[in-house]
PDB file of C-alpha atoms in Angstrom:
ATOM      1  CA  UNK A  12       0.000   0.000   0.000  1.00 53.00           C
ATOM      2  CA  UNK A  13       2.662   2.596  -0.963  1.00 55.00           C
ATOM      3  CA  UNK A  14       0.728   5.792  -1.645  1.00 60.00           C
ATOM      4  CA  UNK A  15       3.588   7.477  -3.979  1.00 64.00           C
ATOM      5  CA  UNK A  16       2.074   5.019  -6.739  1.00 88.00           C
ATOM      6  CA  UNK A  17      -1.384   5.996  -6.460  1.00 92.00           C
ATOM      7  CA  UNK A  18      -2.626   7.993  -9.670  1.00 93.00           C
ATOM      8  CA  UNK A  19      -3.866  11.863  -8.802  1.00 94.00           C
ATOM      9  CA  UNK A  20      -7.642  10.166  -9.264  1.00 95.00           C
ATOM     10  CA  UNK A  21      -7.308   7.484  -7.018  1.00 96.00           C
ATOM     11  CA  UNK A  22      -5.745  10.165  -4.630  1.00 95.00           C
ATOM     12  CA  UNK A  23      -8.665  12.073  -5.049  1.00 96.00           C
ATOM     13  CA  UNK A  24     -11.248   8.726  -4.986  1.00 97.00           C
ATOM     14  CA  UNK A  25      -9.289   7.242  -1.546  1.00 96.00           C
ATOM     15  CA  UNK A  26      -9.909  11.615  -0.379  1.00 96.00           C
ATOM     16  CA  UNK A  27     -13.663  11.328  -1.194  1.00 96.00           C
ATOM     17  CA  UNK A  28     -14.277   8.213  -0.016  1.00 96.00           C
ATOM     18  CA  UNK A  29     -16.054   8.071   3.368  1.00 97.00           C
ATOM     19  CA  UNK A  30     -15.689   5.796   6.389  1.00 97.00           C
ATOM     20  CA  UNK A  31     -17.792   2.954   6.559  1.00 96.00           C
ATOM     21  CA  UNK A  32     -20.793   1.444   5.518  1.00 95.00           C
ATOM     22  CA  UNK A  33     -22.979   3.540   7.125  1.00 95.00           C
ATOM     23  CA  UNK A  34     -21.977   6.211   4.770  1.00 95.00           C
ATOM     24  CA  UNK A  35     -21.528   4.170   2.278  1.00 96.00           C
ATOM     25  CA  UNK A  36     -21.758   6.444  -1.276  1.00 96.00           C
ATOM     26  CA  UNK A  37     -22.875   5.073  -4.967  1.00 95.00           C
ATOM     27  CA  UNK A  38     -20.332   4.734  -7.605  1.00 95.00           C
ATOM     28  CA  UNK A  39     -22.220   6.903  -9.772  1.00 95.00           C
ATOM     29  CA  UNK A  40     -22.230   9.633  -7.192  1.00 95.00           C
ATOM     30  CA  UNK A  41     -18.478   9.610  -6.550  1.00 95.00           C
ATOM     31  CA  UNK A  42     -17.844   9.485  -9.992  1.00 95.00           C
ATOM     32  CA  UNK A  43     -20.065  12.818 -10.702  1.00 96.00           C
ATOM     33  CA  UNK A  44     -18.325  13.905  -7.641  1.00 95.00           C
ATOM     34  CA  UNK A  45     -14.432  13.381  -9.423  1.00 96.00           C
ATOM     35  CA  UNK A  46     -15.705  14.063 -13.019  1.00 97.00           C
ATOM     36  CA  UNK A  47     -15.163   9.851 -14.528  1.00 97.00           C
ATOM     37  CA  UNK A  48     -17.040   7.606 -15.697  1.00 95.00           C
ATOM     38  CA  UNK A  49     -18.739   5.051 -13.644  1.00 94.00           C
ATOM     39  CA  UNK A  50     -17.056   2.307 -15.077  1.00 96.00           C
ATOM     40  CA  UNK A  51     -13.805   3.976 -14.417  1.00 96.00           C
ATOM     41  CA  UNK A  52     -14.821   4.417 -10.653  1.00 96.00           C
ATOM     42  CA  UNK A  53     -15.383   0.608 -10.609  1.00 95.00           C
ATOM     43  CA  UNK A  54     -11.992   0.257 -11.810  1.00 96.00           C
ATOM     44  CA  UNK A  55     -10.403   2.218  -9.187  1.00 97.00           C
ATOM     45  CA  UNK A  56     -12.164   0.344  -6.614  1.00 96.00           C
ATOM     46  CA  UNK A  57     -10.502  -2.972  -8.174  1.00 96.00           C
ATOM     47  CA  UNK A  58      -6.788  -1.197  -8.224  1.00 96.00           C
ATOM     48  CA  UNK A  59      -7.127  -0.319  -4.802  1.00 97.00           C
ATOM     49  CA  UNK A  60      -8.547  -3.261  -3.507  1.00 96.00           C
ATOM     50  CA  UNK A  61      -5.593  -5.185  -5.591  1.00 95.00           C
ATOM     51  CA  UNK A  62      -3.148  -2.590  -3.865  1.00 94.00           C
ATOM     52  CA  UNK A  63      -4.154  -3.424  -0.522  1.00 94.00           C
ATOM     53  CA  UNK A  64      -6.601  -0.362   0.625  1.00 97.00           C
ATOM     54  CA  UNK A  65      -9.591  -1.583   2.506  1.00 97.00           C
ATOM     55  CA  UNK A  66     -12.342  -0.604   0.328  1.00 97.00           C
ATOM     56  CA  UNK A  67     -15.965  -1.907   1.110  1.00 96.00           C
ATOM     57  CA  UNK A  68     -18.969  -2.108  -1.165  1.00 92.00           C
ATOM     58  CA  UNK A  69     -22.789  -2.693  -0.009  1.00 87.00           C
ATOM     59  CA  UNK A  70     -25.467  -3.878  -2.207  1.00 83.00           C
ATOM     60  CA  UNK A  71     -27.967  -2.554   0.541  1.00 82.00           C
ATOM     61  CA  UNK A  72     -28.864   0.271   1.989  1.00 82.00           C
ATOM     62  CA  UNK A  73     -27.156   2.094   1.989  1.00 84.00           C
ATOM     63  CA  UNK A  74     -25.424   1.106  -1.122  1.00 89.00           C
ATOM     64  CA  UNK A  75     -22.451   2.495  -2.633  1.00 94.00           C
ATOM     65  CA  UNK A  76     -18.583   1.650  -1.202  1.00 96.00           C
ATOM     66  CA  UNK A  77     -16.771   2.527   1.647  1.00 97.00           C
ATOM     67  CA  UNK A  78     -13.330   2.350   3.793  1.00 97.00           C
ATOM     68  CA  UNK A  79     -13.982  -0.736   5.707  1.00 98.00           C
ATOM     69  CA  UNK A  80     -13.450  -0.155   9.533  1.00 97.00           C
ATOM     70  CA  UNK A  81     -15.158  -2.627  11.234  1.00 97.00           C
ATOM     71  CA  UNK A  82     -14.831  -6.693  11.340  1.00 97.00           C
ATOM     72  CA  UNK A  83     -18.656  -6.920  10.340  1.00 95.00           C
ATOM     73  CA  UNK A  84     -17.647  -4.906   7.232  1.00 96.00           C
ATOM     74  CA  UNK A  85     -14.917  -6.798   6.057  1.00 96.00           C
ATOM     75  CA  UNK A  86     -16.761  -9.895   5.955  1.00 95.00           C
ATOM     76  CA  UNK A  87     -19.995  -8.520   4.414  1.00 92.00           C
ATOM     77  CA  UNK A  88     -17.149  -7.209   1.452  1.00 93.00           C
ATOM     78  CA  UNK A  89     -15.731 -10.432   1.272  1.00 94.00           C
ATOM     79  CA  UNK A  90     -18.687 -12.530   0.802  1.00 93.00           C
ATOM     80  CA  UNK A  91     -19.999 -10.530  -1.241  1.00 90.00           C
ATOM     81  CA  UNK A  92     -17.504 -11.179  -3.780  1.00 92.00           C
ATOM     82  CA  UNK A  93     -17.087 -14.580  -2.877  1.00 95.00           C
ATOM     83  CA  UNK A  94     -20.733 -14.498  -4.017  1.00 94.00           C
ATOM     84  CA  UNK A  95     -20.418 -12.608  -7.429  1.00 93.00           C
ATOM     85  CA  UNK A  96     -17.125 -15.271  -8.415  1.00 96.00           C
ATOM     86  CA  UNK A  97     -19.314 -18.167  -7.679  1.00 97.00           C
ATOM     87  CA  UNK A  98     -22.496 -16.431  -9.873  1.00 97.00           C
ATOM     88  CA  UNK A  99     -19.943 -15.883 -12.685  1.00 97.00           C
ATOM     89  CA  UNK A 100     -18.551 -19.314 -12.423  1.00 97.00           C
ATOM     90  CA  UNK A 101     -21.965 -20.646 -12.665  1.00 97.00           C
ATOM     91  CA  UNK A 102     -22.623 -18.701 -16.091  1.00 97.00           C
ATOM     92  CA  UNK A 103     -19.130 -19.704 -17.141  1.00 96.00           C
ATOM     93  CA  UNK A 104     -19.942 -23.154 -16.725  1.00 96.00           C
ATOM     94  CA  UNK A 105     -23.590 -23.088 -18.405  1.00 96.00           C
ATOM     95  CA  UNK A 106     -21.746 -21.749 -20.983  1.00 95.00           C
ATOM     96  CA  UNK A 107     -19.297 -23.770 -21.757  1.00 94.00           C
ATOM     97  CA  UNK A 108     -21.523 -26.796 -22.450  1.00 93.00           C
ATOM     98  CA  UNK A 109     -21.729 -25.345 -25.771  1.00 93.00           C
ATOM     99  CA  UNK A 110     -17.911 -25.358 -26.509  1.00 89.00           C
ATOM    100  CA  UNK A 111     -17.453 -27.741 -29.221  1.00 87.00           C
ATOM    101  CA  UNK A 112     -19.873 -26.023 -31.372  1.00 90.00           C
ATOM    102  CA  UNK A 113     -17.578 -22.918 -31.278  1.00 89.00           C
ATOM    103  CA  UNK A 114     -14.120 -25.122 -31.604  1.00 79.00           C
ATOM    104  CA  UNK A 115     -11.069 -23.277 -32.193  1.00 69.00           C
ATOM    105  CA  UNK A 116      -8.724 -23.696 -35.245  1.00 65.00           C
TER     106      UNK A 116
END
């Protein structure tokens, strides 16, 4: 988690970012807030959560992400992405049932 290799937006995303879930604020409103895209605020999310930084997300109220601070919060973060990997691994899988019709050369 060295800081000197943040970019100036997540600088300014980790600055606007409030603490906890409680507060919790949308992506879309932090990214009207820093002037990006949505999908760009997503991204940052992913960086920092790669990088180390202890960034929550809530898909209740209220939604939106948030520094984790408490044990409660962690775990709610982590399952819910435990969650999403398993929903994408299902649709992988239904997926690729169909494989050999779509063989590559």
């Amino acid at each position: 988690m060295k800081e000197e290799h943040l970019t100036d937006i997540e600088h300014q995303f980790l600055s606007a970012l409030p603490d906890g879930r409680d507060n919790a604020v949308t992506l879309l409103k932090l990214s009207r807030t820093l002037h990006i895209g949505k999908h760009q605020a997503s991204e940052i999310v992913a960086r920092l959560r790669n990088a180390g930084y202890l960034v929550g997300s809530s898909k209740s109220r209220p939604n939106g992400v948030y520094f984790i601070i408490t044990e409660q919060e962690f775990w709610e973060t982590v399952n819910t992405i435990k969650k999403s990997i398993q929903s994408q691994q299902a649709t992988l899988d239904a997926l690729m049932i169909h494989e050999e019709r779509f063989t590559r050369e």
